[in-house]
Each structure stands twice: as C-alpha cells, then as structure tokens.
Short mmCIF file of C-alpha atoms in Angstrom, two decimals:
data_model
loop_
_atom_site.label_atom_id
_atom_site.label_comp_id
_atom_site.label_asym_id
_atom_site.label_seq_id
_atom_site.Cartn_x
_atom_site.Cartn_y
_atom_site.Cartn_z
CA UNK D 415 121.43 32.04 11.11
CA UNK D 416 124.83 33.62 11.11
CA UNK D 417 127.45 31.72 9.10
CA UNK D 418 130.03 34.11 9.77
CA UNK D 419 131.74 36.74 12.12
CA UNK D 420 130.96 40.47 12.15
CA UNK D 421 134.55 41.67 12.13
CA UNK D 422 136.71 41.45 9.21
CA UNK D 423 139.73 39.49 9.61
CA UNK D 424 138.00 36.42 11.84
CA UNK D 425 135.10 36.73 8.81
CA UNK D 426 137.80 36.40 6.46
CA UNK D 427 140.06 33.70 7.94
CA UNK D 428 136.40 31.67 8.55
CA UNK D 429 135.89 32.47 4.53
CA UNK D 430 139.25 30.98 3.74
CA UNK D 431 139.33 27.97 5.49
CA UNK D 432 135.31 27.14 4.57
CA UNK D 433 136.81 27.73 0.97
CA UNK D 434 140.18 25.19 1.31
CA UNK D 435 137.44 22.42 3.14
CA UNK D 436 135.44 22.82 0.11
CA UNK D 437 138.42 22.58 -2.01
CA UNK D 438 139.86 19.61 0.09
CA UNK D 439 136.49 17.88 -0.58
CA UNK D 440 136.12 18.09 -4.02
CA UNK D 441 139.74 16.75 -4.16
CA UNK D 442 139.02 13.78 -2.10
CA UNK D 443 135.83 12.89 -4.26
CA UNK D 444 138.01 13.20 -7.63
CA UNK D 445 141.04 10.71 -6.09
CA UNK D 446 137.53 8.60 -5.16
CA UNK D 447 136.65 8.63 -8.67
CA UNK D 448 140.04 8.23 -10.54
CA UNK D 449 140.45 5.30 -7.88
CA UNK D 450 137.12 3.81 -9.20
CA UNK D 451 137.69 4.33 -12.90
CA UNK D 452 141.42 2.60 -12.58
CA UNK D 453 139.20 -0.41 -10.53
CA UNK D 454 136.75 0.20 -14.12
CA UNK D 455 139.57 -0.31 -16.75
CA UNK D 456 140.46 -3.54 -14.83
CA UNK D 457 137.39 -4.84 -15.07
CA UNK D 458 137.07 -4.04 -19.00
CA UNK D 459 140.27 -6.30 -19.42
CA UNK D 460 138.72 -8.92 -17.48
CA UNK D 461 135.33 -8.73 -19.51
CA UNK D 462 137.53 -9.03 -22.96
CA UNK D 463 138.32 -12.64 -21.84
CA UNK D 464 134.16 -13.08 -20.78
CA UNK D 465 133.52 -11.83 -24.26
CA UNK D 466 136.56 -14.05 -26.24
CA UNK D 467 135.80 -17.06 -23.94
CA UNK D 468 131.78 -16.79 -24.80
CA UNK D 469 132.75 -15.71 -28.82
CA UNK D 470 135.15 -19.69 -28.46
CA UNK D 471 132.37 -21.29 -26.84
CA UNK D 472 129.61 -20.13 -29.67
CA UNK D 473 132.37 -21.16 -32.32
CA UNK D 474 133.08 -24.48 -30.94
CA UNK D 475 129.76 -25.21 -30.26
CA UNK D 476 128.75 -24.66 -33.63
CA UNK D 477 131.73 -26.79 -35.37
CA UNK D 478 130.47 -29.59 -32.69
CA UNK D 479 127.09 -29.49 -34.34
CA UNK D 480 128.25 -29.70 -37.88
CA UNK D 481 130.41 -32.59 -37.00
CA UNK D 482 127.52 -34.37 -34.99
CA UNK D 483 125.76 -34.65 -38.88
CA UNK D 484 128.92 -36.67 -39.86
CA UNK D 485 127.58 -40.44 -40.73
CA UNK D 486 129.07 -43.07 -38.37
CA UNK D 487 131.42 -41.02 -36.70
CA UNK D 488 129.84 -37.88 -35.70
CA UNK D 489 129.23 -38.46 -32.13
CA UNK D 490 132.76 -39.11 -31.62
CA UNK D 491 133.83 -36.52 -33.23
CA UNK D 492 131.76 -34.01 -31.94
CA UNK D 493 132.40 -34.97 -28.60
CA UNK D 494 135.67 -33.15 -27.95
CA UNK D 495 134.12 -29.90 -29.26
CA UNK D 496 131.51 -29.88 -27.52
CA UNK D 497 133.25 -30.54 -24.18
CA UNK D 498 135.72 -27.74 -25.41
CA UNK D 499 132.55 -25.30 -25.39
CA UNK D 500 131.56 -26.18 -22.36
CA UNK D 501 134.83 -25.23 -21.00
CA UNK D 502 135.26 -21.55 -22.74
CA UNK D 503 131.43 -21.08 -21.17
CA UNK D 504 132.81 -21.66 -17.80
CA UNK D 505 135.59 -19.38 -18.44
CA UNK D 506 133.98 -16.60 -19.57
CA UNK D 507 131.29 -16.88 -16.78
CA UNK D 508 134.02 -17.15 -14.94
CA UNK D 509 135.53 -13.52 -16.06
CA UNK D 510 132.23 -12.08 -16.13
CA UNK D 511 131.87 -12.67 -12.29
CA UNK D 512 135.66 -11.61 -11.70
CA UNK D 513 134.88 -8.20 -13.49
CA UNK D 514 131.95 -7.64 -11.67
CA UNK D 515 133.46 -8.31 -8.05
CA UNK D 516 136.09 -6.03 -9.83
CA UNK D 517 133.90 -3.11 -10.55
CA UNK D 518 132.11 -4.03 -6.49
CA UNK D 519 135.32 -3.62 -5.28
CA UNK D 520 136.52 -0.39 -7.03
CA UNK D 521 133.32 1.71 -6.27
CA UNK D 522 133.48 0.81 -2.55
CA UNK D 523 137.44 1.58 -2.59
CA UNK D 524 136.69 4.67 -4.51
CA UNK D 525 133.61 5.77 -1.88
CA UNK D 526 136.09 4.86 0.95
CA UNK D 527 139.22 6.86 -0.11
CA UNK D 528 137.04 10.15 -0.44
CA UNK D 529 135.52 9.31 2.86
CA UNK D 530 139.13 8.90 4.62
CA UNK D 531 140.17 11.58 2.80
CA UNK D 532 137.48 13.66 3.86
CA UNK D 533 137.34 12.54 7.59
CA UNK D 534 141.39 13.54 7.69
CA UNK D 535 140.27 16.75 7.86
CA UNK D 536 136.67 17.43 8.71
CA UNK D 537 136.99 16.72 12.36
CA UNK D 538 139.61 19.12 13.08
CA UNK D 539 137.38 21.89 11.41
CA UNK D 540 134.20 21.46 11.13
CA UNK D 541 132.94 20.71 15.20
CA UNK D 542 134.32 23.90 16.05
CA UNK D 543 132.70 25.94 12.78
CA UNK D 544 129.19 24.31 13.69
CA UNK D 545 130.01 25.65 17.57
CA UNK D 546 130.38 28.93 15.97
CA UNK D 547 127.53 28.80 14.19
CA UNK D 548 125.01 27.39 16.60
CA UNK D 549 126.53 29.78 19.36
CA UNK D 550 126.34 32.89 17.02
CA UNK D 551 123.05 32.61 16.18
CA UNK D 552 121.44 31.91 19.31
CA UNK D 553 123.02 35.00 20.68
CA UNK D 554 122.27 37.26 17.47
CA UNK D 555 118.43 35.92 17.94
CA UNK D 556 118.83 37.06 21.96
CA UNK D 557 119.83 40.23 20.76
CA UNK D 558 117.28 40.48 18.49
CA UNK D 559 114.56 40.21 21.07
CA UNK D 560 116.11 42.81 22.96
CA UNK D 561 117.86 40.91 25.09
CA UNK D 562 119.31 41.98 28.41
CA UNK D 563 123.03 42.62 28.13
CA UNK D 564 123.92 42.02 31.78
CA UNK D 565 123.40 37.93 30.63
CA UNK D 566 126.82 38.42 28.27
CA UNK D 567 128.64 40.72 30.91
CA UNK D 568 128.38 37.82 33.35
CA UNK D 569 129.10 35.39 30.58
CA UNK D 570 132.05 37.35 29.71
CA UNK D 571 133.11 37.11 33.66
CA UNK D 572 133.05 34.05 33.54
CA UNK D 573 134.46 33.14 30.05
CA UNK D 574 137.03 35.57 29.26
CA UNK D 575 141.06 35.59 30.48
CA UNK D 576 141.23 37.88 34.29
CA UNK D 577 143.97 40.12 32.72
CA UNK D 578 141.69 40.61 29.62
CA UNK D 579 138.67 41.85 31.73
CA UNK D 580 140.69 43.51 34.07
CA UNK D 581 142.83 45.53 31.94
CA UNK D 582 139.39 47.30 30.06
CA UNK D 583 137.04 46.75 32.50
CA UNK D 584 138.79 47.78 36.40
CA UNK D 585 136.51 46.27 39.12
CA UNK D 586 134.34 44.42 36.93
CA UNK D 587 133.10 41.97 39.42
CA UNK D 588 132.12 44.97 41.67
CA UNK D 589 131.06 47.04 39.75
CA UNK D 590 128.56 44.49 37.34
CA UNK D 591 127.14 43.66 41.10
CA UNK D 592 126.37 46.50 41.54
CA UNK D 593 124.98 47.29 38.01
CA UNK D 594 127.12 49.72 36.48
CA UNK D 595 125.94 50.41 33.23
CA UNK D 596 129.06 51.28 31.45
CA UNK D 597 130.53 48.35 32.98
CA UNK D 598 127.86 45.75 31.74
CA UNK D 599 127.86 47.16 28.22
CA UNK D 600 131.85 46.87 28.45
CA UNK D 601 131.69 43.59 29.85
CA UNK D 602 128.84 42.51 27.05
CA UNK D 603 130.88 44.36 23.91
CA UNK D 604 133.94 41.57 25.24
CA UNK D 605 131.89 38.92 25.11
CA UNK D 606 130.16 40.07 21.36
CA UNK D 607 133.56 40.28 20.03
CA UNK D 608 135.11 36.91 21.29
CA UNK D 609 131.39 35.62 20.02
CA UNK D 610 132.28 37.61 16.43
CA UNK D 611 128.89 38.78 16.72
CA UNK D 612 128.18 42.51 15.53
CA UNK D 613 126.70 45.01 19.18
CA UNK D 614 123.44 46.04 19.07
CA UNK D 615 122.92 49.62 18.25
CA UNK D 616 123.10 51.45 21.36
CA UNK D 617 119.82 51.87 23.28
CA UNK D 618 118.77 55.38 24.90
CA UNK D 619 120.14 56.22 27.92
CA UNK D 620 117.75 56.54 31.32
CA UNK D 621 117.30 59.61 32.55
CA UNK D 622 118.97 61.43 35.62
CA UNK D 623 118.97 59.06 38.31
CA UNK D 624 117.69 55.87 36.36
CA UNK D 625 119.74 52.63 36.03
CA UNK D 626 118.97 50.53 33.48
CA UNK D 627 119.88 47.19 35.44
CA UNK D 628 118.78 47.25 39.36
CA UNK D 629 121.38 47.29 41.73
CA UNK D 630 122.52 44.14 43.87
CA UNK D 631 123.12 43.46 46.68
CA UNK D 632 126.38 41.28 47.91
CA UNK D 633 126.00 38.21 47.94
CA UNK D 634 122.43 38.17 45.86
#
C-alpha cells in the first residue's frame, strides 16, 4: 500500500496535513474530555447533598428510635423524626439520581463535541487522502506486475488538461494510435506524476524495427 507520493513536495504537504488531522484529533478528544470532567465536578456537588441528605436521614432515624423507648409518649414523639428521615432519604435518592443523569449527560456531551469537532474537518480531508491512497496503490501493484504503460498514456488522454498534454507531448492522440513508444512512455510518466506514483525503471528497448506496443489502425 502506498500512503504517500513519490515526489517530495506533494509527499511533504500530504505529511503535513496527515500530521495537523492528527493534531486536530487529539485536540477534539481533549475539549471531549475537559467537557466531561466539568459535567464530573457537577455531579460530585450534587452527590455531596446524596451523601449529607443520607448522613440526616441515618441521624434522624436514629434520634426517632431513641425517642420511640420514651414511656407514654414515645410514639408521638418519635413520629416527627421519623417522617423527617424519610424525607432526607428521598432527597438524597433524589441527588443520587440527578448526579448520575449528570455524569450520563456529560460523557455523551463530551463523546459528541470530539465527534463534531472531528467531523468539522475530516470530510474535507480525509475522502480525498483515502482516493489517493486506494488509487496509488492499485496503480503501483499494476506496475508491479509489469503492467502495460499504454493503459496510463490513454488514461492520461483522457484525464489530464489539452494544453498540458499538448505542450510535452505534440500529437499525442496520433501518435499513441499509432503506438509511438516515446509518446506512450511520455503520456504514462504524466499520468505517474499527477498519480504521485514513482516510474518504473525503464525497460530495454526492442531492437531495430521492433515496437513495443502494435500499431493501430484509425478508428480501432
């Protein structure tokens, strides 16, 4: 697989900007996580009043059961305690299910600003990197297998600007018809170096009289 392109300054500009998404990333995951831990420190406020409200409940609970021993009266007296308990249990329950909707809350907000984050840039980069990639490759493993070049001169007809092709290769059409060899392997080279993939060493040359890619005919 080839990650990057064989001449220098595309290879380097594809280094840079790999290096800033990287960067960008690990950016947006740290804001994710300071965004969760600020969601965290809410949530420990809101458990202090789970843990006073239980620590009121176990105090008046146990003051209502003293009381309760009191001869005659210890019903009554006990009574308001006890309800008093009851209430500081619902309250801290209460807090203990507000700081754990709390914590929910901040770990999806913190997932989902690293993911926004992230997706502000990613798909202005990366479709066209993976295009590279994929496109690279596939013709580096072509080449590989010894791959006819005349396949990227006619890509390169097709793909690259008329002046471009015109002004290094005169007659292209014509002369790629025909087979030219020096036009093919001009037409291919294009085609390698808009690809950013590195030519093939070059292959020996037929002998007198041999082409290396059979004529056509017009029109074939």
């Amino acid at each position: 697989m080839q990650l990057y392109a064989a001449s220098g300054p595309r290879r380097t500009r594809q280094v840079v900007l790999d290096g800033l998404l990287l960067c960008w990333v690990l950016v947006a995951v740290w804001l994710g996580a300071q965004v969760q831990d600020a969601a965290g420190a809410v949530a420990d406020q809101v458990s202090r009043v789970d843990s006073a409200g239980s620590s009121l409940a176990g105090g008046l609970t146990q003051a209502g059961d003293v009381l309760d021993g009191t001869p005659l009266v210890g019903d009554e007296v006990a009574a308001p305690f006890d309800s008093a308990a009851g209430s500081s249990a619902d309250l801290a329950q209460a807090g203990a299910d507000t700081a754990a909707s709390i914590e929910t809350a901040g770990r999806w907000a913190g997932v989902g600003t690293a993911v926004v984050l992230v997706l502000l840039v990613a798909p202005w980069y990366v479709p066209g990197r993976l295009r590279f990639v994929l496109t690279a490759s596939l013709v580096s493993r072509y080449l590989a297998r010894e791959g006819d070049p005349d396949l990227l001169a006619l890509r390169a007809l097709a793909r690259q600007p008329v002046g471009r092709v015109v002004r290094r290769v005169p007659d292209a059409a014509a002369r790629w018809r025909a087979g030219d060899p020096e036009a093919i392997s001009a037409l291919a080279a294009m085609e390698l170096r808009e690809l950013g993939v590195r030519p093939p060493p070059p292959r020996s040359r037929p002998g007198p009289g041999a082409s290396s890619v059979p004529p056509r005919r017009p029109g074939g």
